[in-house]
PDB file of C-alpha atoms in Angstrom:
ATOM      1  CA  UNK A 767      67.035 124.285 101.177  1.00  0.00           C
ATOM      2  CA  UNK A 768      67.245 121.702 103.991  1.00  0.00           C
ATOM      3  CA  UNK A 769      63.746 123.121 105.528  1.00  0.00           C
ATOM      4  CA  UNK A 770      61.474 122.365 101.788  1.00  0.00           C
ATOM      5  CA  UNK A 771      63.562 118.575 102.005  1.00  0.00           C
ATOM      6  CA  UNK A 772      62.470 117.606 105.371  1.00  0.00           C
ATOM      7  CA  UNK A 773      58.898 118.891 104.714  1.00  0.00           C
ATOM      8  CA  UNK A 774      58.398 117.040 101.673  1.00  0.00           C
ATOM      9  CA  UNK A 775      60.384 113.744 102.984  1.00  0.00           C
ATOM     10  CA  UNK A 776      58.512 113.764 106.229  1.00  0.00           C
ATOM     11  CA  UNK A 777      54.944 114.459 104.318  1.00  0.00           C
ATOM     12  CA  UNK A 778      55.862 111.645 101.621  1.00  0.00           C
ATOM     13  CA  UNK A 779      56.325 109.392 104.925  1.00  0.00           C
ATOM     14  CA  UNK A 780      52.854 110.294 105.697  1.00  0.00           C
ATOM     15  CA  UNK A 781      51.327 109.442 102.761  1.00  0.00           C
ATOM     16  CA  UNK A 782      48.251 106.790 103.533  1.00  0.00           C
ATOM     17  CA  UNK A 783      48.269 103.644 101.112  1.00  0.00           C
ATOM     18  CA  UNK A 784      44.414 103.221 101.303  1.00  0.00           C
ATOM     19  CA  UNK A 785      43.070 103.670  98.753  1.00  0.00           C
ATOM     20  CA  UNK A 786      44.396 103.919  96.036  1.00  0.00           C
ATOM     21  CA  UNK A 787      48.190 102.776  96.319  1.00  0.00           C
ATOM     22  CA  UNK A 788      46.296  99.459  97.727  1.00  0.00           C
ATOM     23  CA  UNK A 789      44.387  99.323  94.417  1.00  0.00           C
ATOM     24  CA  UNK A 790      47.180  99.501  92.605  1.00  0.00           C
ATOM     25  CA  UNK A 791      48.882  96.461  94.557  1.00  0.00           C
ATOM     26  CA  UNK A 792      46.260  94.287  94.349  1.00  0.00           C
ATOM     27  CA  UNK A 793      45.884  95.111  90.766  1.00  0.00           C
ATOM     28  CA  UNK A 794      49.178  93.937  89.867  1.00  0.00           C
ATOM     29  CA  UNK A 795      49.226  90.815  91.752  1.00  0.00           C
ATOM     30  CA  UNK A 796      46.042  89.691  90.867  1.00  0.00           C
ATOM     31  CA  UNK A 797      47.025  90.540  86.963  1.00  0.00           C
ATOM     32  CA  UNK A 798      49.985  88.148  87.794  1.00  0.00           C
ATOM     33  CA  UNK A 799      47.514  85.296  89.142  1.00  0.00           C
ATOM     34  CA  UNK A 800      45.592  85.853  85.747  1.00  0.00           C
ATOM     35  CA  UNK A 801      48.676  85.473  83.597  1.00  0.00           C
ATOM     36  CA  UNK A 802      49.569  81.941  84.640  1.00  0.00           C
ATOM     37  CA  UNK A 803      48.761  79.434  82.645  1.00  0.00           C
ATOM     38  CA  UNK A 804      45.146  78.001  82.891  1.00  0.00           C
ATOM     39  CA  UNK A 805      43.955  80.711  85.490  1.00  0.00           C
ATOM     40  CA  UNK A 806      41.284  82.002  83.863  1.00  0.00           C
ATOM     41  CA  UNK A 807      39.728  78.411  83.593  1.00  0.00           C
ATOM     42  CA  UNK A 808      40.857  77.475  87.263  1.00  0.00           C
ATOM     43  CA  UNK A 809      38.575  80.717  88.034  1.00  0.00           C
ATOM     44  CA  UNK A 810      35.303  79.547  86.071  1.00  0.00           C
ATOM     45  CA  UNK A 811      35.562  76.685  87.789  1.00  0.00           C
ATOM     46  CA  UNK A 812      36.500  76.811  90.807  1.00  0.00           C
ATOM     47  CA  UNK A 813      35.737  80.381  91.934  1.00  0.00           C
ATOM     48  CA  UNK A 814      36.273  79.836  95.483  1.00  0.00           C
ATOM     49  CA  UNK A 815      39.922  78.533  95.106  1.00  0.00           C
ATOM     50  CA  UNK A 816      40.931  80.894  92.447  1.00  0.00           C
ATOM     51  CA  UNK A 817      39.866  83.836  95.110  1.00  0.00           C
ATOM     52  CA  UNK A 818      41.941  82.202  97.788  1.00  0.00           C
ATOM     53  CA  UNK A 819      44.802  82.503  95.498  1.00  0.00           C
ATOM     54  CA  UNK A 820      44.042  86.083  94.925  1.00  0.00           C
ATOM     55  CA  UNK A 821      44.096  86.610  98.811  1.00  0.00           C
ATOM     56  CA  UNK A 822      47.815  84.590  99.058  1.00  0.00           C
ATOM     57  CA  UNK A 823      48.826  86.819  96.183  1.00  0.00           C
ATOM     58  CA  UNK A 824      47.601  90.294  97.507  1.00  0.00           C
ATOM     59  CA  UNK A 825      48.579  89.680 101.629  1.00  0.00           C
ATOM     60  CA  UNK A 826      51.287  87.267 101.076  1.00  0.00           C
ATOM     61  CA  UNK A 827      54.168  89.062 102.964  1.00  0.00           C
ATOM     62  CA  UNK A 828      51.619  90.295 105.904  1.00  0.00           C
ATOM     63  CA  UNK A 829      50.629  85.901 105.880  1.00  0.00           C
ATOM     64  CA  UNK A 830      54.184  84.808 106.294  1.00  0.00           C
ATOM     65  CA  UNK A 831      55.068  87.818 109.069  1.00  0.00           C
ATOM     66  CA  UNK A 832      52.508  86.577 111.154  1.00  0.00           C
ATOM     67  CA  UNK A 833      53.726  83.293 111.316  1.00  0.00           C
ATOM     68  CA  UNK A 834      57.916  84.160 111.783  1.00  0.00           C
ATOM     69  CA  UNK A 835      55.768  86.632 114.783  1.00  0.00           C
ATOM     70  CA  UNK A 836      54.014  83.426 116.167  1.00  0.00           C
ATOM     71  CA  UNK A 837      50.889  84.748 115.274  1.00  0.00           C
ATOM     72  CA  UNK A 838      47.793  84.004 113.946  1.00  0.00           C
ATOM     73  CA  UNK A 839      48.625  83.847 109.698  1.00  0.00           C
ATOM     74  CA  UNK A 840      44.245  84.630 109.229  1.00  0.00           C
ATOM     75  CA  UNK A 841      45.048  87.779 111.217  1.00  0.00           C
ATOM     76  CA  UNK A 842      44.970  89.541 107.146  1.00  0.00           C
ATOM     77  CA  UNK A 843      41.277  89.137 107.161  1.00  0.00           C
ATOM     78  CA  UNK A 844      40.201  91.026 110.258  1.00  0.00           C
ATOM     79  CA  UNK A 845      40.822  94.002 107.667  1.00  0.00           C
ATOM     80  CA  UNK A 846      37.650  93.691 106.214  1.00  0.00           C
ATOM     81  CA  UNK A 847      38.244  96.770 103.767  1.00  0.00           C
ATOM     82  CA  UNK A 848      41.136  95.927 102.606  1.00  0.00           C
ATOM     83  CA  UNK A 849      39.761  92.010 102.346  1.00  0.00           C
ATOM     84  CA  UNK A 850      36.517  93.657 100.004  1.00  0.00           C
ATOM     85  CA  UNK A 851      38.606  95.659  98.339  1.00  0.00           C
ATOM     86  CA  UNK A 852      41.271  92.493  97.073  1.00  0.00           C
ATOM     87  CA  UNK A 853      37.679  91.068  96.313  1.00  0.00           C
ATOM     88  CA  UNK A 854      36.716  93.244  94.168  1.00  0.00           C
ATOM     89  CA  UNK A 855      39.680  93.971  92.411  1.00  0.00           C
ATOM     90  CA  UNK A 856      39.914  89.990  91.751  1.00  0.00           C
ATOM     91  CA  UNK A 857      36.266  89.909  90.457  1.00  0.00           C
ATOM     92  CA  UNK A 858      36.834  92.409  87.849  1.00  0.00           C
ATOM     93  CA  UNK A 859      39.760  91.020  86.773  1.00  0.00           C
ATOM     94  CA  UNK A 860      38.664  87.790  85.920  1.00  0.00           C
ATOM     95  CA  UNK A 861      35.097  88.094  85.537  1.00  0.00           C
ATOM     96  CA  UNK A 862      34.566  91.878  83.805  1.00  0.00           C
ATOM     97  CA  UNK A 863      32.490  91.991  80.699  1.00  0.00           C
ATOM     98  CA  UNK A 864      34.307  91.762  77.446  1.00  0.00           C
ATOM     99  CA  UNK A 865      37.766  91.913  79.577  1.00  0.00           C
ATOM    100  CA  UNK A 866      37.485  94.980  79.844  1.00  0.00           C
ATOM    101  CA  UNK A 867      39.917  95.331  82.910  1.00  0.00           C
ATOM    102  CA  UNK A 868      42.515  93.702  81.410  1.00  0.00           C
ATOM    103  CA  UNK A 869      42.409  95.361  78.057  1.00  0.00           C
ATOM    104  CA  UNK A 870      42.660  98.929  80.089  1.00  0.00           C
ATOM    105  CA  UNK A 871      45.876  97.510  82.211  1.00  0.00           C
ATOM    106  CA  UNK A 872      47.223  96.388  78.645  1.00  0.00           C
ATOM    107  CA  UNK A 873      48.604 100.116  78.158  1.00  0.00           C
ATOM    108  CA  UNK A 874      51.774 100.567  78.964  1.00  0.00           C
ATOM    109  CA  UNK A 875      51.379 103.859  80.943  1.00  0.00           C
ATOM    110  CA  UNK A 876      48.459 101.904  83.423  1.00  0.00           C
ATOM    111  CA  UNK A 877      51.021  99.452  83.957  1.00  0.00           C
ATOM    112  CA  UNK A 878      54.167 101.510  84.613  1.00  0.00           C
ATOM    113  CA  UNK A 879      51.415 103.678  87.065  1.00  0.00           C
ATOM    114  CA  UNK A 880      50.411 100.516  88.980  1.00  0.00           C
ATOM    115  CA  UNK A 881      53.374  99.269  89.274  1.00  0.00           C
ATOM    116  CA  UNK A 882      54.907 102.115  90.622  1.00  0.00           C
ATOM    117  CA  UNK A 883      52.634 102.606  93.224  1.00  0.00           C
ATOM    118  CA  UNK A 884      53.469  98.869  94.291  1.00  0.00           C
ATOM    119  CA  UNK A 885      56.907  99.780  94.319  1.00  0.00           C
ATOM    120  CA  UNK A 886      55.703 102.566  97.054  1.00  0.00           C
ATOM    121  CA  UNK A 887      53.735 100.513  98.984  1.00  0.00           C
ATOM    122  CA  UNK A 888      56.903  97.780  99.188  1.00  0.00           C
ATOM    123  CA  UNK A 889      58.342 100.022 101.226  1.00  0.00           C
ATOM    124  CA  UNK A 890      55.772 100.600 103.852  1.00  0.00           C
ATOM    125  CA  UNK A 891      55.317  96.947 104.292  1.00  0.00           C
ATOM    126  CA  UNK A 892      58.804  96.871 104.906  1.00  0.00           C
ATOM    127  CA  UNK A 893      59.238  99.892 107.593  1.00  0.00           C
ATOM    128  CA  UNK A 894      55.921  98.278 109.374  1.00  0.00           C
ATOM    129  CA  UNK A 895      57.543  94.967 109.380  1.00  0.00           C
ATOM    130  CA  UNK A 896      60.550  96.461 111.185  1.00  0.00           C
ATOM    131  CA  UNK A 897      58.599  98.007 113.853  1.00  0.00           C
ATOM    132  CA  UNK A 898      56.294  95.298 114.247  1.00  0.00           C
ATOM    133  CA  UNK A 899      59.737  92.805 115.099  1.00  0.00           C
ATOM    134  CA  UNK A 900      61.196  95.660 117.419  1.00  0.00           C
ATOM    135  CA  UNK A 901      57.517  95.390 119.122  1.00  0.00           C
ATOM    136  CA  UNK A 902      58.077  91.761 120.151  1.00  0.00           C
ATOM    137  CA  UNK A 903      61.593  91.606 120.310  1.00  0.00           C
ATOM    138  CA  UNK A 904      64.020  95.095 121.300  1.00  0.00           C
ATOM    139  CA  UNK A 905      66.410  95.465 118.815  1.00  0.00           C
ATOM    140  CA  UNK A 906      66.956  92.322 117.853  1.00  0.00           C
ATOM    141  CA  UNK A 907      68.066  93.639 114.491  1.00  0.00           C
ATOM    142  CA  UNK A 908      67.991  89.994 112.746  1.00  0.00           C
ATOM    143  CA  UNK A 909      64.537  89.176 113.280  1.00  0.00           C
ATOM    144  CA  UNK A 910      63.888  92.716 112.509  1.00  0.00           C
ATOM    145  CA  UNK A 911      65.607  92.369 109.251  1.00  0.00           C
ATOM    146  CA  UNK A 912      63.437  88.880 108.630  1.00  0.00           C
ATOM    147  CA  UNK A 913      60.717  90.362 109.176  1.00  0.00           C
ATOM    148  CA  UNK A 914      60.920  93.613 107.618  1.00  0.00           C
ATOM    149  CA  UNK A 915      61.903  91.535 104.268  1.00  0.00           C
ATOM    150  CA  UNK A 916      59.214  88.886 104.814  1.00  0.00           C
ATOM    151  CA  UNK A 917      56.345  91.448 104.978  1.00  0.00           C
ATOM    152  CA  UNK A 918      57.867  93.260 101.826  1.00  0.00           C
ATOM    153  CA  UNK A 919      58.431  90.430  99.449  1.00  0.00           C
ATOM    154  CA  UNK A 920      57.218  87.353 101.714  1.00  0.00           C
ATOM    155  CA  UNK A 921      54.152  87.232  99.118  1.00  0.00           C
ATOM    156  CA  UNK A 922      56.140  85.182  96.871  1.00  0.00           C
ATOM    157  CA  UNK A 923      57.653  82.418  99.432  1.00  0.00           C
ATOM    158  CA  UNK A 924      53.617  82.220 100.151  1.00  0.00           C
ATOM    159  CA  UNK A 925      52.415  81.855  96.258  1.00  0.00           C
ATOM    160  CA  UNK A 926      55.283  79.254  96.053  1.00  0.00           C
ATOM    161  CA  UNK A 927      53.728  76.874  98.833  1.00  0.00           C
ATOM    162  CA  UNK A 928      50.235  77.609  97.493  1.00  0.00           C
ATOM    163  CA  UNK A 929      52.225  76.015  93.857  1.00  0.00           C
ATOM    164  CA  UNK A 930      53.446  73.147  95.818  1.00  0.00           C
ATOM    165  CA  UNK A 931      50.012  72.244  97.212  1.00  0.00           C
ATOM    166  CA  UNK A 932      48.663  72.020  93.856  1.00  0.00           C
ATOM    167  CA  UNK A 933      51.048  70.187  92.316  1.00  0.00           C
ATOM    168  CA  UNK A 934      52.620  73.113  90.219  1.00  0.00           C
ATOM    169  CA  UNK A 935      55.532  73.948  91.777  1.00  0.00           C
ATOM    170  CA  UNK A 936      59.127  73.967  90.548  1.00  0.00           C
ATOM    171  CA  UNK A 937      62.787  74.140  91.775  1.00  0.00           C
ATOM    172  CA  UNK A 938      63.759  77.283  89.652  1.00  0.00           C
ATOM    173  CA  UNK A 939      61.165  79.318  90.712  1.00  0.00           C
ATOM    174  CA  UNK A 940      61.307  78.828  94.657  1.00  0.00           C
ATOM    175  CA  UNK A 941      62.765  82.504  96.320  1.00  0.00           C
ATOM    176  CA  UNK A 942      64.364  80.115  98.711  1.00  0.00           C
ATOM    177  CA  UNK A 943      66.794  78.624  96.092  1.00  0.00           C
ATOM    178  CA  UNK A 944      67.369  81.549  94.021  1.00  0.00           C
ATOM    179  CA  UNK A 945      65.872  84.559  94.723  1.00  0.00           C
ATOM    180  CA  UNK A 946      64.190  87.239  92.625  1.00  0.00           C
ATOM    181  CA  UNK A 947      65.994  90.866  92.374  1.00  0.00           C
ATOM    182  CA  UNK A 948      62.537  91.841  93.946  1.00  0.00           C
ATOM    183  CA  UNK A 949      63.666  90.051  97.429  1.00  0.00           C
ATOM    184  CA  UNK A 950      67.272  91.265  97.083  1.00  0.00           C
ATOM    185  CA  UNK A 951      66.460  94.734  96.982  1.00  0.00           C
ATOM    186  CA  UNK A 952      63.524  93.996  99.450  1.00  0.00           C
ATOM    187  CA  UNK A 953      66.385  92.679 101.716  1.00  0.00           C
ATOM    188  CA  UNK A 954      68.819  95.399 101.341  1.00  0.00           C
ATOM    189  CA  UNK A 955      66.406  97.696 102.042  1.00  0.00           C
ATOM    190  CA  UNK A 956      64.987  95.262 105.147  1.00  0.00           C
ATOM    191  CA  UNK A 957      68.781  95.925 106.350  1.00  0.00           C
ATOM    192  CA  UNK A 958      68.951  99.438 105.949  1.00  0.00           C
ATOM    193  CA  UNK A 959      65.709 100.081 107.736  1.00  0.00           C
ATOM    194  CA  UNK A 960      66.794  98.264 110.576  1.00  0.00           C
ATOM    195  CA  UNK A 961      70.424  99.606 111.322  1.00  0.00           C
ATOM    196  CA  UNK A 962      68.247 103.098 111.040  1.00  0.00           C
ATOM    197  CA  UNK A 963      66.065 102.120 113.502  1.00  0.00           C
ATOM    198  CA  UNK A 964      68.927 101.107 115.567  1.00  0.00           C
ATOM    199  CA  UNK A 965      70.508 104.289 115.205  1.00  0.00           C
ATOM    200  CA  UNK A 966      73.306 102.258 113.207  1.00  0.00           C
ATOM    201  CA  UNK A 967      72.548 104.590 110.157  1.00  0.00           C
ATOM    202  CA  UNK A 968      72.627 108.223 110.167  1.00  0.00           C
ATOM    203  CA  UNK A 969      69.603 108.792 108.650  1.00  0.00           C
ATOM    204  CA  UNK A 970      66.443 110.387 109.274  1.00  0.00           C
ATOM    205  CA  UNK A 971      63.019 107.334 109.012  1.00  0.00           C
ATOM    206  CA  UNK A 972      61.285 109.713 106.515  1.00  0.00           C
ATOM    207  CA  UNK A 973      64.313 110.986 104.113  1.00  0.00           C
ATOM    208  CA  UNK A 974      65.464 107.130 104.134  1.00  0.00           C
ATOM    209  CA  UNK A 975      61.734 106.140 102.916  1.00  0.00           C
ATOM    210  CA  UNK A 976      61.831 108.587 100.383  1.00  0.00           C
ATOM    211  CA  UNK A 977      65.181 107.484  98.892  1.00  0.00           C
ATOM    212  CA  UNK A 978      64.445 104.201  98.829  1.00  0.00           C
ATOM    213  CA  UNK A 979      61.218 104.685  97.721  1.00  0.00           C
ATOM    214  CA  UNK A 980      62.965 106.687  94.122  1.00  0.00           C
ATOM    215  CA  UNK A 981      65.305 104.050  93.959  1.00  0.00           C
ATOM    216  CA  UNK A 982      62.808 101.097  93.968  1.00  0.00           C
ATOM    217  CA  UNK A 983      60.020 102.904  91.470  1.00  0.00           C
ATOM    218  CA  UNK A 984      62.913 104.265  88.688  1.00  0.00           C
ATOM    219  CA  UNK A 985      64.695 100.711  88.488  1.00  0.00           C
ATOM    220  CA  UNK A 986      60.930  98.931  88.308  1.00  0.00           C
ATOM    221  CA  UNK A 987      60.200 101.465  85.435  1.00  0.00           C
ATOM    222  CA  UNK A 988      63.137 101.518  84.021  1.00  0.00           C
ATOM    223  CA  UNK A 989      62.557  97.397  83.852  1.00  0.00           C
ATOM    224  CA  UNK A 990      59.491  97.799  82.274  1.00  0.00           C
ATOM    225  CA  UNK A 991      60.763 100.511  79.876  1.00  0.00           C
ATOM    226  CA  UNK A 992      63.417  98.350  78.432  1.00  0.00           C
ATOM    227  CA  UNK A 993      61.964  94.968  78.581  1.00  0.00           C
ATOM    228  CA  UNK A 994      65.437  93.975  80.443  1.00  0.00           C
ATOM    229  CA  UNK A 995      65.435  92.021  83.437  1.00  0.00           C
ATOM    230  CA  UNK A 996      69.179  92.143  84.049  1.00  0.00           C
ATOM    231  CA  UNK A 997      69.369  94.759  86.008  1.00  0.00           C
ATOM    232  CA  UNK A 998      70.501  92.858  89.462  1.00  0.00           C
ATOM    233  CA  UNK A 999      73.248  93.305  91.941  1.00  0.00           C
ATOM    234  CA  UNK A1000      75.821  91.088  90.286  1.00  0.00           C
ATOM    235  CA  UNK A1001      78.458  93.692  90.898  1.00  0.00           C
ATOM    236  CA  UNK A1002      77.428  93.955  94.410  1.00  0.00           C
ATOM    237  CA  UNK A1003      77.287  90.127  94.322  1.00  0.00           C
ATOM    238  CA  UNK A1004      80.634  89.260  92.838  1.00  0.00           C
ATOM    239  CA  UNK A1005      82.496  92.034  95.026  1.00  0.00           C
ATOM    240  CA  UNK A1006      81.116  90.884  98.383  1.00  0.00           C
ATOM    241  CA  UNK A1007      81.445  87.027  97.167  1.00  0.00           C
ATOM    242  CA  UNK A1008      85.727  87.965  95.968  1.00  0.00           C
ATOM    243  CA  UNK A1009      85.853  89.401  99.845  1.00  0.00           C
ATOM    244  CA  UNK A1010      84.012  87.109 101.772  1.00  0.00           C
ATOM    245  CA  UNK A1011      84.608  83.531 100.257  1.00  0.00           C
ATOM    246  CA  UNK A1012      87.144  83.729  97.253  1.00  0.00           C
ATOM    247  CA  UNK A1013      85.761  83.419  94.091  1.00  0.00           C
ATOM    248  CA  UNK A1014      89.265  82.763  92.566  1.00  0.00           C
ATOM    249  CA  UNK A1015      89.736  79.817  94.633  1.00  0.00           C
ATOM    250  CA  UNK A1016      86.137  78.592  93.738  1.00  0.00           C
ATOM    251  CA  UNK A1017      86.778  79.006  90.316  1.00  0.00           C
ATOM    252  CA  UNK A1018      89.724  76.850  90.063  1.00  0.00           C
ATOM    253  CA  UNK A1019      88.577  74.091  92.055  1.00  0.00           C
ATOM    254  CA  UNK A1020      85.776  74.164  89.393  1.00  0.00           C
ATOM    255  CA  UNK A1021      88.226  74.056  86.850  1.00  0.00           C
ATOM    256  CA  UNK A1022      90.194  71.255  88.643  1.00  0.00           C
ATOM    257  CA  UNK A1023      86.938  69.229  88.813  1.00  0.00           C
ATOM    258  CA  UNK A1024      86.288  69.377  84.782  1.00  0.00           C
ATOM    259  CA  UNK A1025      90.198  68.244  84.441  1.00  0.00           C
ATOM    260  CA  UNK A1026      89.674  65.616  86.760  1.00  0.00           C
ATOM    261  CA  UNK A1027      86.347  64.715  84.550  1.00  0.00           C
ATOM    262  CA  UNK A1028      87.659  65.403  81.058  1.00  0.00           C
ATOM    263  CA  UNK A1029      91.107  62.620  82.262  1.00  0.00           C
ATOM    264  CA  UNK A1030      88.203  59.215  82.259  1.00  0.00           C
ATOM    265  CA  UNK A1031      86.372  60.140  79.412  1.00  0.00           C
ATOM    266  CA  UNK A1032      89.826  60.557  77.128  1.00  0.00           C
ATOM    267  CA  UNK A1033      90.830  56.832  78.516  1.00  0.00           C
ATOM    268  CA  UNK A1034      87.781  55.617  77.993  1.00  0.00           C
ATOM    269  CA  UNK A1035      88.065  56.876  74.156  1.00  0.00           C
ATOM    270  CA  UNK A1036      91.386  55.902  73.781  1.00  0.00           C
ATOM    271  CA  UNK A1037      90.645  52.243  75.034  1.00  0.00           C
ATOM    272  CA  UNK A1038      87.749  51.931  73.018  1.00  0.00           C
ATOM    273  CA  UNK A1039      89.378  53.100  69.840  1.00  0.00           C
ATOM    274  CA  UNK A1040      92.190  50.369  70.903  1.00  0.00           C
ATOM    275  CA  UNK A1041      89.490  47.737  70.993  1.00  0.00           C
ATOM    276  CA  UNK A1042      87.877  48.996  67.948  1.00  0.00           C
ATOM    277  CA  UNK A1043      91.192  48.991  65.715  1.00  0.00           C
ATOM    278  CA  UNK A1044      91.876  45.263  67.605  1.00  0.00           C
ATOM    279  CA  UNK A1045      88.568  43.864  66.241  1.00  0.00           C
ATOM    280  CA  UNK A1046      89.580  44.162  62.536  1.00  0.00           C
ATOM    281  CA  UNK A1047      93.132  42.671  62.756  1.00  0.00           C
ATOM    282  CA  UNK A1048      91.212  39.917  64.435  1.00  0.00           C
ATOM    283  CA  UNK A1049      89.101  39.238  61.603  1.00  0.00           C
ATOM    284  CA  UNK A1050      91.934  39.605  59.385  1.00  0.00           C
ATOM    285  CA  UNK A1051      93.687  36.719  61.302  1.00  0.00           C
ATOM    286  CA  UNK A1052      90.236  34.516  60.997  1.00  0.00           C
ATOM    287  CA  UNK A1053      89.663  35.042  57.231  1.00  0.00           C
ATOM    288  CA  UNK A1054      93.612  34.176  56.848  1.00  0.00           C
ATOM    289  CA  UNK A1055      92.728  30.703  58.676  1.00  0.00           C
ATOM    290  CA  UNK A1056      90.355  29.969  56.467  1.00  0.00           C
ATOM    291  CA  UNK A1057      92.244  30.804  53.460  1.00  0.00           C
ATOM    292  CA  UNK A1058      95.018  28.177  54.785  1.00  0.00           C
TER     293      UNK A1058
END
């Protein structure tokens, strides 16, 4: 049974993302672009800067690996295919007779099939970003792990700048302050694709791309399926947070704090209910002047 595995892991590893696992990428992201707010206006009018959105969107994570790599971040659109390709996907999108484009990816089924094949192509990003870092610098596994999780889910560090340029951006969506599950799981698997290239993990390249591969594509379904975006590594989270920092502790200096807050408020009540049932005996002493 061992002999079918490894053929099927190692040919799944060899499974080219052009064309049609790139179609489906640039699908999805440019069906995100078109869901924001005023897009589809933003593209009537301004064609050119709508398309370079579409571009930051679709080669995001490839822009911002460049740059951590000290290279050259236009270095996406020497891949002229792949740059005609985004094109085209973006012109359908937005400019397609009737909508028709967007009334096909409306169906369920298109969009659990596109995204996928996203999912899939996540994870190549994500091995090439490894060996692109161990290229440059010899198992330095942080800068491999940086890397690896900057090509794989860099794309929406990149479409937050682009929302800062234009005046659109906002605290609660920057990956930088709190991050999406997408670039937690993008950075676990950044880690475990580095400590296998390191021979840290006893794994084979192929059977771990295949796992993780499963993984990623049943909980993005499984999302999708159930309308739920809970599913996150909270578990995972509060575990590693209980080991590492004590959450106990943090929780009842938090606690402490609100006791500490709750203490000026109740004085300030009390005095001003002191002050308040002062006022009328005051008056009552006034009126009884006058009466005298």
């Amino acid at each position: 049974m061992e002999y079918p595995w490894d053929d099927l892991t190692l040919a799944f590893s060899r499974t080219s993302m052009f064309p049609f696992f790139d179609i489906a990428h640039y699908l999805v992201s440019v069906m995100a672009l078109k869901q924001r707010p005023g897009a589809v206006a933003a593209a009537w009018n301004n064609p050119l800067s709508s398309w370079l959105s579409a571009m930051l969107h679709c080669f995001g994570g490839g822009i911002l690996s460049c740059i951590l790599l000290a290279e050259s971040p236009l270095k996406f659109l020497t891949n002229h295919t792949n740059i005609l390709l985004a094109s085209s996907i973006w012109y359908i999108v937005f400019f397609c007779p009737r909508d028709l484009v967007s009334q096909g990816y409306s169906y369920q089924p298109i969009q659990f099939l596109a995204a996928g094949m996203k999912e899939v192509t996540r994870t190549w990003k994500i091995v090439g970003g490894v060996s692109d870092a161990n290229s440059y610098y010899r198992n330095a596994w942080i800068v491999m792990i940086v890397v690896g999780w900057a090509r794989g889910a860099g794309g929406a560090v990149i479409t937050a700048c682009e929302q800062l340029l234009k005046g659109d951006w906002k605290p609660e969506g920057d990956e930088w302050l709190k991050m999406s599950f997408p670039c937690k799981i993008t950075l676990l698997g950044s880690i475990m694709f580095t400590f296998q290239h390191t021979r840290h993990l006893a794994i084979s390249r192929h059977d771990l791309m295949f796992l993780y591969t499963i993984f990623l594509v049943t909980i993005k379904v499984t999302m999708m399926m159930t309308k739920d975006t809970a599913v996150t590594l909270t578990p995972f989270e509060d575990t590693l947070t209980r080991m590492l920092f004590g959450r106990r502790q943090q929780q009842q200096f938090s606690l402490s704090e609100k006791k500490t807050e709750v203490k000026p408020s109740s004085n300030g009540s009390a005095s001003s209910a002191s002050k308040r049932g002062a006022e009328p005996s005051g008056g009552a002493k006034r009126h009884a002047k006058k009466e005298d």
